[in-house]
CSV table of C-alpha atoms and ligand atoms in Angstrom, one decimal:
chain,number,residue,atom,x,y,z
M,1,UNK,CA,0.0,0.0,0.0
M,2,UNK,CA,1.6,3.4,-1.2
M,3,UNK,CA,1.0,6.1,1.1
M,4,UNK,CA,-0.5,9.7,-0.8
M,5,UNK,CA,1.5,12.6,-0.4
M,6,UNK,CA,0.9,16.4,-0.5
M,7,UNK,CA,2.4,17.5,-4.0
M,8,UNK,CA,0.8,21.5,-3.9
M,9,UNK,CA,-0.7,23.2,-1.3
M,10,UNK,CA,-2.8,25.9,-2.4
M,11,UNK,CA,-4.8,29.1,-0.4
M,12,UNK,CA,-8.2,30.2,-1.7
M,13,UNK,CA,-8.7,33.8,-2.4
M,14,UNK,CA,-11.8,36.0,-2.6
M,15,UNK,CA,-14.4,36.3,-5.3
M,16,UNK,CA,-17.4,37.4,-6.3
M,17,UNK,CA,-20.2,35.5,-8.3
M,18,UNK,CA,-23.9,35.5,-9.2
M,19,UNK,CA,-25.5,38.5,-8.5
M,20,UNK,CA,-23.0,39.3,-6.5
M,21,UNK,CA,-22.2,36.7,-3.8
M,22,UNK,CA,-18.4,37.0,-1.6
M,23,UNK,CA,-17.2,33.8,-1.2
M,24,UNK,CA,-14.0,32.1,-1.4
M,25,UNK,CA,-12.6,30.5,-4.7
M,26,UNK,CA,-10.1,27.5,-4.5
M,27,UNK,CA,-9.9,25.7,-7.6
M,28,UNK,CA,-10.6,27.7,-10.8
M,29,UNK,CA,-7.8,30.9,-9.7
M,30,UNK,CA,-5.0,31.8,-11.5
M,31,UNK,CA,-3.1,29.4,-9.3
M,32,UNK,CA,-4.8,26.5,-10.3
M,33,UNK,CA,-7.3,26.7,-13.2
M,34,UNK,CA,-8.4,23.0,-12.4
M,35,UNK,CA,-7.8,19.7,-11.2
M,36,UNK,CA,-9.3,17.4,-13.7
M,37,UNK,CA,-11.6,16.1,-13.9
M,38,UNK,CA,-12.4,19.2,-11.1
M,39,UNK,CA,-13.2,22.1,-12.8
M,40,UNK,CA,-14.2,24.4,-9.6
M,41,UNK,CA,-14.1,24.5,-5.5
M,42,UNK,CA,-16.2,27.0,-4.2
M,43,UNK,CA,-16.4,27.9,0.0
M,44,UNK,CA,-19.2,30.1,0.6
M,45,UNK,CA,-19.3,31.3,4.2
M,46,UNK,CA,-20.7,34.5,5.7
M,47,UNK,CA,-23.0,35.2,8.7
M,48,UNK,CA,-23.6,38.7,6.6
M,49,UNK,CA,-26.4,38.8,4.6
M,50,UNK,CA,-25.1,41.3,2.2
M,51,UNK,CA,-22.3,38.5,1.1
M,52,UNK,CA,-25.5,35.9,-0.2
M,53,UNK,CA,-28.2,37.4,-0.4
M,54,UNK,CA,-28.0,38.1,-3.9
M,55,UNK,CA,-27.9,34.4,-5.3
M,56,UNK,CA,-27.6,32.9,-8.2
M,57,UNK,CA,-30.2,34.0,-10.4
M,58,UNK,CA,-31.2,32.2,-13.9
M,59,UNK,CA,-27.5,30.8,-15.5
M,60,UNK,CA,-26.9,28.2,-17.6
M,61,UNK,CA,-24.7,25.0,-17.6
M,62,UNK,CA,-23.4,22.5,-19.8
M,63,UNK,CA,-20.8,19.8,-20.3
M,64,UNK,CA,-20.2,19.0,-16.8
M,65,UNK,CA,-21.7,18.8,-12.8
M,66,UNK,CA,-22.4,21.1,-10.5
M,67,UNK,CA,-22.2,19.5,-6.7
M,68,UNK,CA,-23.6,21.7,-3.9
M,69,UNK,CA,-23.3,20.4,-0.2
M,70,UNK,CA,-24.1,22.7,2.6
M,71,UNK,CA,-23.2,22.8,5.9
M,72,UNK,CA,-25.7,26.1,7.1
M,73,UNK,CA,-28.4,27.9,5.6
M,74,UNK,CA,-31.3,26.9,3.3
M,75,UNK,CA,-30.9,27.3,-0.6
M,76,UNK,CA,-33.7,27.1,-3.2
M,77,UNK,CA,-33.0,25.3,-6.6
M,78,UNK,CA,-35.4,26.0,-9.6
M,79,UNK,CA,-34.5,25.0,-13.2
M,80,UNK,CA,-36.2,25.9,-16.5
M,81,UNK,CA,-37.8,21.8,-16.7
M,82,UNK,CA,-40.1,22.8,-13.8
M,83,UNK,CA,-37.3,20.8,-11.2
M,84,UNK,CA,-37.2,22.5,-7.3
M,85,UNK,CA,-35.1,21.4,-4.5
M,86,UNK,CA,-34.5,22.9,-1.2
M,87,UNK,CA,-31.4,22.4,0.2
M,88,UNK,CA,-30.5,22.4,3.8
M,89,UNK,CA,-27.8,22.1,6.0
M,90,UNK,CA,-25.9,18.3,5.5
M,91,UNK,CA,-27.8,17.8,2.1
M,92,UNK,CA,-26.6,17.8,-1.3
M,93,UNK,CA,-27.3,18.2,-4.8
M,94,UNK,CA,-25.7,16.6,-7.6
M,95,UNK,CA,-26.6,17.7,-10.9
M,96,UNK,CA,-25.5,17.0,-13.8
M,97,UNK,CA,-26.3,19.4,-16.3
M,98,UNK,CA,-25.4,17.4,-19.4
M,99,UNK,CA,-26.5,19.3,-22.3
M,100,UNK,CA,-28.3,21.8,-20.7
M,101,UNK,CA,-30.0,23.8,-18.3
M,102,UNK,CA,-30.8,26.8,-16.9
M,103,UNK,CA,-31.3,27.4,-13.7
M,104,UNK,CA,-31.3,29.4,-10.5
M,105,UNK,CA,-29.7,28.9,-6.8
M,106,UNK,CA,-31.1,31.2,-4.0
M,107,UNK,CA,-31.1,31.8,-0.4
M,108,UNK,CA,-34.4,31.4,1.4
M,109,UNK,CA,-33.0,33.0,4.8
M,110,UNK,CA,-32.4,36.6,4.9
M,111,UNK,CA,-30.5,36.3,8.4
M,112,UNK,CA,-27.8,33.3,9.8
M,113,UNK,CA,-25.3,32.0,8.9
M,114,UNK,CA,-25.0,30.4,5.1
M,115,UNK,CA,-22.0,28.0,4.8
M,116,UNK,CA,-21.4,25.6,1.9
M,117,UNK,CA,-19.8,24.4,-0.9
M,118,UNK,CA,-19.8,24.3,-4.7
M,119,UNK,CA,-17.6,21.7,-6.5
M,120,UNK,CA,-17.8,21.7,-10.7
M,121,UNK,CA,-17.2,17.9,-11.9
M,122,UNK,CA,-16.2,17.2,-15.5
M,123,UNK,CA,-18.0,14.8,-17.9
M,124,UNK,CA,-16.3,13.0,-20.7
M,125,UNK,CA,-16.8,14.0,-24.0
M,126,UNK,CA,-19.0,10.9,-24.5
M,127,UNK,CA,-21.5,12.3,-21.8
M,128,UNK,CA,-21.3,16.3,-22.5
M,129,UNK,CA,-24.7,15.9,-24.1
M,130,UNK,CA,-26.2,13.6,-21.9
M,131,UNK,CA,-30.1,14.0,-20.7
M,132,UNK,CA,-29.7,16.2,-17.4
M,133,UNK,CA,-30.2,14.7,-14.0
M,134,UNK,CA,-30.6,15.7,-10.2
M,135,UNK,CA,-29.5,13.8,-7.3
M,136,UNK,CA,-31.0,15.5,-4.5
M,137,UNK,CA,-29.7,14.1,-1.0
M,138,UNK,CA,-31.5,15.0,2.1
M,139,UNK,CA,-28.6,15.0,5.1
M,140,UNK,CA,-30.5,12.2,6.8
M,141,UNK,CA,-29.5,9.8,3.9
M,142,UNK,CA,-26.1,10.4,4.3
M,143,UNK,CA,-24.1,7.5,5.9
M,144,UNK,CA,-21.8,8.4,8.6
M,145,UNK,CA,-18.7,6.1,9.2
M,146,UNK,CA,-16.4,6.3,12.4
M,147,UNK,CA,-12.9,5.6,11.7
M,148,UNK,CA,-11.8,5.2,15.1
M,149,UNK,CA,-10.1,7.9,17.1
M,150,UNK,CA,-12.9,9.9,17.2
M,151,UNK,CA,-13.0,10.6,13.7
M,152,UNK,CA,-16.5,10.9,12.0
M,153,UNK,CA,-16.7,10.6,8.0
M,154,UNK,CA,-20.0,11.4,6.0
M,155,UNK,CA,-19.9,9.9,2.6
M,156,UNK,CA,-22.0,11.4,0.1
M,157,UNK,CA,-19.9,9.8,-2.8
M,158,UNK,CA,-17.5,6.8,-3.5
M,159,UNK,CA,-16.9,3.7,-0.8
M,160,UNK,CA,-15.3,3.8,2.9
M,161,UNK,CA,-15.3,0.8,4.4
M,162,UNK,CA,-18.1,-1.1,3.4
M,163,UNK,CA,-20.1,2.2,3.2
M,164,UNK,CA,-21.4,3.7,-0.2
M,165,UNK,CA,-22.5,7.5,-0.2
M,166,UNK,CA,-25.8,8.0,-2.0
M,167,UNK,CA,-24.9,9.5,-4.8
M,168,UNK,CA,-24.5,7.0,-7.7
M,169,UNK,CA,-23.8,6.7,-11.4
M,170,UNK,CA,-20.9,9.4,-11.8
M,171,UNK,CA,-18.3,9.2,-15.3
M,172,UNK,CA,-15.8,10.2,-13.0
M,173,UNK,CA,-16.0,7.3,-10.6
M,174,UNK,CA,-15.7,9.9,-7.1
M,175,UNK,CA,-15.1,9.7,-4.1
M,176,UNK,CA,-16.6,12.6,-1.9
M,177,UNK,CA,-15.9,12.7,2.3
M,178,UNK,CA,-16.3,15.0,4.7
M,179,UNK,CA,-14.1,14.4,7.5
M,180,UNK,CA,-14.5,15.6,11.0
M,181,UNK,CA,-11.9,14.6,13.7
M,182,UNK,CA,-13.1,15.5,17.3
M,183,UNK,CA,-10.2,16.1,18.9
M,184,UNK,CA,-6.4,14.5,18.8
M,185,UNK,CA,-7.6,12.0,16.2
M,186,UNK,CA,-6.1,9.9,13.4
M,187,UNK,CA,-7.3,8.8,9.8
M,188,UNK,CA,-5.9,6.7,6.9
M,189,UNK,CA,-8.4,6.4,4.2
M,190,UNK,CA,-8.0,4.3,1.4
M,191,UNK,CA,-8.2,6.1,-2.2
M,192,UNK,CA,-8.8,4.5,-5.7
M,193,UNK,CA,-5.1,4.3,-7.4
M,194,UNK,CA,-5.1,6.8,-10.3
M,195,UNK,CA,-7.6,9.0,-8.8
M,196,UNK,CA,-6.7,12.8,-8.4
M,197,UNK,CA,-7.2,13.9,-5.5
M,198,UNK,CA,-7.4,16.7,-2.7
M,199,UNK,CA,-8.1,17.7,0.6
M,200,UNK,CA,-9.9,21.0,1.5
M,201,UNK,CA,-9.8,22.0,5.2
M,202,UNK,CA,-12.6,24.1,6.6
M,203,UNK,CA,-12.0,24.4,10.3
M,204,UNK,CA,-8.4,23.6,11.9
M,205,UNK,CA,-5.6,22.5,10.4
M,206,UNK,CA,-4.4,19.0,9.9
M,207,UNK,CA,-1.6,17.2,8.9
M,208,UNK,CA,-1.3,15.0,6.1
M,209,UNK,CA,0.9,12.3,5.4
M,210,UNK,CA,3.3,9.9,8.1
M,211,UNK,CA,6.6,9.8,6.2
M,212,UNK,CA,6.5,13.0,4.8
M,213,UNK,CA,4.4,15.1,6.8
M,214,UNK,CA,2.8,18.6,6.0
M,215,UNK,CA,0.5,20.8,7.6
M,216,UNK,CA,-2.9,21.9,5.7
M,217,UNK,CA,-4.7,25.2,7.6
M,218,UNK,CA,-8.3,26.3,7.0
M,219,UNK,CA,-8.7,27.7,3.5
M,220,UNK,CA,-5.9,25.3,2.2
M,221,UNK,CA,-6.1,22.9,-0.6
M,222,UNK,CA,-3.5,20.1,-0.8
M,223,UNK,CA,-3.1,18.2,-4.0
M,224,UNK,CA,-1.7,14.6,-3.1
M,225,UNK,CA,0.3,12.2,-5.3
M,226,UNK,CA,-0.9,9.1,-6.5
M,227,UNK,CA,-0.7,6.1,-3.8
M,228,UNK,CA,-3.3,4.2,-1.9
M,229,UNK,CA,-4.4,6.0,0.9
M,230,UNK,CA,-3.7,9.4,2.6
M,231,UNK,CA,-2.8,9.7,6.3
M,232,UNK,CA,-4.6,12.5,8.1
M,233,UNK,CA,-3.6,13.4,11.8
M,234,UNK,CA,-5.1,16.5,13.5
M,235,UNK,CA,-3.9,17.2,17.1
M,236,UNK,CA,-7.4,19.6,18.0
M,237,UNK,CA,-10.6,19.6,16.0
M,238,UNK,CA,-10.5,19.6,12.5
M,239,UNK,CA,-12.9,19.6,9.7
M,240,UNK,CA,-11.9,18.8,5.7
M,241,UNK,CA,-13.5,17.9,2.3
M,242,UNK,CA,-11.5,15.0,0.8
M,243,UNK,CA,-12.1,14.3,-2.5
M,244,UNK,CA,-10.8,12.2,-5.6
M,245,UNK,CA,-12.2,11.5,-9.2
M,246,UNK,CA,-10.7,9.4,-12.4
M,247,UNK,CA,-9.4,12.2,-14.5
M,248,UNK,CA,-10.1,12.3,-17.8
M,249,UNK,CA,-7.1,13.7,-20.2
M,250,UNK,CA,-9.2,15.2,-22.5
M,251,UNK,CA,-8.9,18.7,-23.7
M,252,UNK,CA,-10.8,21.2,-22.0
M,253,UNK,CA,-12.6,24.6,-23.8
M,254,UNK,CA,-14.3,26.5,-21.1
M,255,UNK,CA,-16.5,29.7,-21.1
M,256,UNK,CA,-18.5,30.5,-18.5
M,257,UNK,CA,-20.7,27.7,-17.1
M,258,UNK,CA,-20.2,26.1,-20.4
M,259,UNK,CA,-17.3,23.5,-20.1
M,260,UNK,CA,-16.7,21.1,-23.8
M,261,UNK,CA,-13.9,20.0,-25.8
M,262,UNK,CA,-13.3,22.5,-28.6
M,263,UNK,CA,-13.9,25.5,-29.2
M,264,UNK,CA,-16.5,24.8,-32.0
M,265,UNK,CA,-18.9,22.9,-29.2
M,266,UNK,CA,-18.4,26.2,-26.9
M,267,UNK,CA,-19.7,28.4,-29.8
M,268,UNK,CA,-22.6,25.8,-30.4
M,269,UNK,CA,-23.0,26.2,-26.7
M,270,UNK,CA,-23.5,29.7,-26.6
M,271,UNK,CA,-25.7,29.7,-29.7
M,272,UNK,CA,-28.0,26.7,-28.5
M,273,UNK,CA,-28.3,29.0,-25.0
M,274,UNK,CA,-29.4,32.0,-26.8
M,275,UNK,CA,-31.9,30.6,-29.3
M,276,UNK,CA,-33.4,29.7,-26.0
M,277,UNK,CA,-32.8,25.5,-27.0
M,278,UNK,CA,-31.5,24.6,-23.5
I,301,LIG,MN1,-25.4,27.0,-11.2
């Protein structure tokens, strides 16, 4: 068993989407355009109205997935097929816009605390144009694994021990955890060989790695090496996202929410959106 290591640690800087939502950006920055088959890593995380209140009104997407998973706060989802969701804290949405949607993602507090994250997942080129599909998770059906030590995983995607998240049927084969250790606690968690993948921290810091250790703070991203498993040890409470997907090694044409191969299929993109055929 090869043991992951960190190969980049990244920090995620401010930005402003929507209509005007402050959040935090950590994969899709100047630093690190993407992560295939990850194409984006939002944190949004404000006890300020003024930073969400704004939403997401009508966009489009196509080409790839938008996952949302929230810790706090209430969202509203509403798409152009006539397809509501109301997301709440621990719940998730998968979607997988295929070859098109539009739709909008808004707050339904006005007050509190709203705390989440968005995470953009590539589709092959064989799937761009596949029929669009939600996976809407309610927290309650998502299995909760201990690994010992006082450490608590929730899998919404991918296999720990036994334990499948719900969230099924994904090109990219993922593996989606969110880690909580309670206090000095320990984790080794097995990842598929080949898989990229990354850990976000979102409270604490941890340390990742036993032979060659380094330390991950809140609003870090470390990118590990191939191996595995990855060794996490936090000595006070911690909280992460770890996350790993097949990549796919295709070439990437990106505008917008509209993520393809060539160029050609972004123009067709554009042109099916504004002749109102999504
Ligand atoms: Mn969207």
């Amino acid at each position: 068993m090869t043991e992951r290591t960190v190969e980049r640690i990244l920090t995620g800087r401010p930005a402003t989407d929507g209509a005007g939502v402050n959040m935090t950006r950590v994969i899709a920055t100047p630093e690190l355009d993407h992560f295939d088959p990850f194409l984006l890593l939002d944190e949004f995380r404000s006890d300020d109205a003024n930073d969400y209140i704004a939403g997401f009104p009508d966009h489009p997407h196509r080409g790839f997935e938008t996952v949302t998973y929230m810790l706090a706060g209430a969202m509203k989802h509403r798409d152009n097929q006539g397809n509501t969701g109301h997301l709440g804290p621990g719940s998730v949405q998968w979607m997988t816009a295929g070859r098109g949607i539009v739709h909008s993602e808004m707050p339904e507090q006005e007050d509190g605390l709203m705390w989440g994250f968005q995470l953009w997942v590539n589709l092959p080129s064989s799937d761009k144009m596949t029929e669009p599909r939600y996976q809407d998770i309610p927290a309650s059906d998502v299995p909760k694994v201990q690994l010992g030590d006082g450490v608590a995983v929730k899998v919404i995607t991918g296999e720990l021990n036994g334990v499948s998240g719900p969230v099924s049927g994904v090109a990219t084969d993922p593996l989606y955890l969110d880690v909580r250790i309670g206090g000095e606690g320990r984790a080794s968690v097995p990842i598929p060989r080949g898989h990229n993948a990354f850990a976000y921290v979102y409270e604490g810091s941890i340390t990742v790695g036993d032979a060659e250790a380094h330390d991950v703070s809140r609003g870090e991203i470390a990118l590990l090496g191939d191996g595995d498993l990855v060794n996490i040890i936090a000595p006070r409470p911690a909280r992460f996202l770890l996350v790993a997907g097949r990549p796919l090694g295709e070439p990437l044409a990106r505008h917008g929410p509209f993520v393809m191969n060539t160029q050609d299929e972004i123009r067709q993109a554009v042109f099916d959106y504004q002749s109102g055929r999504f």
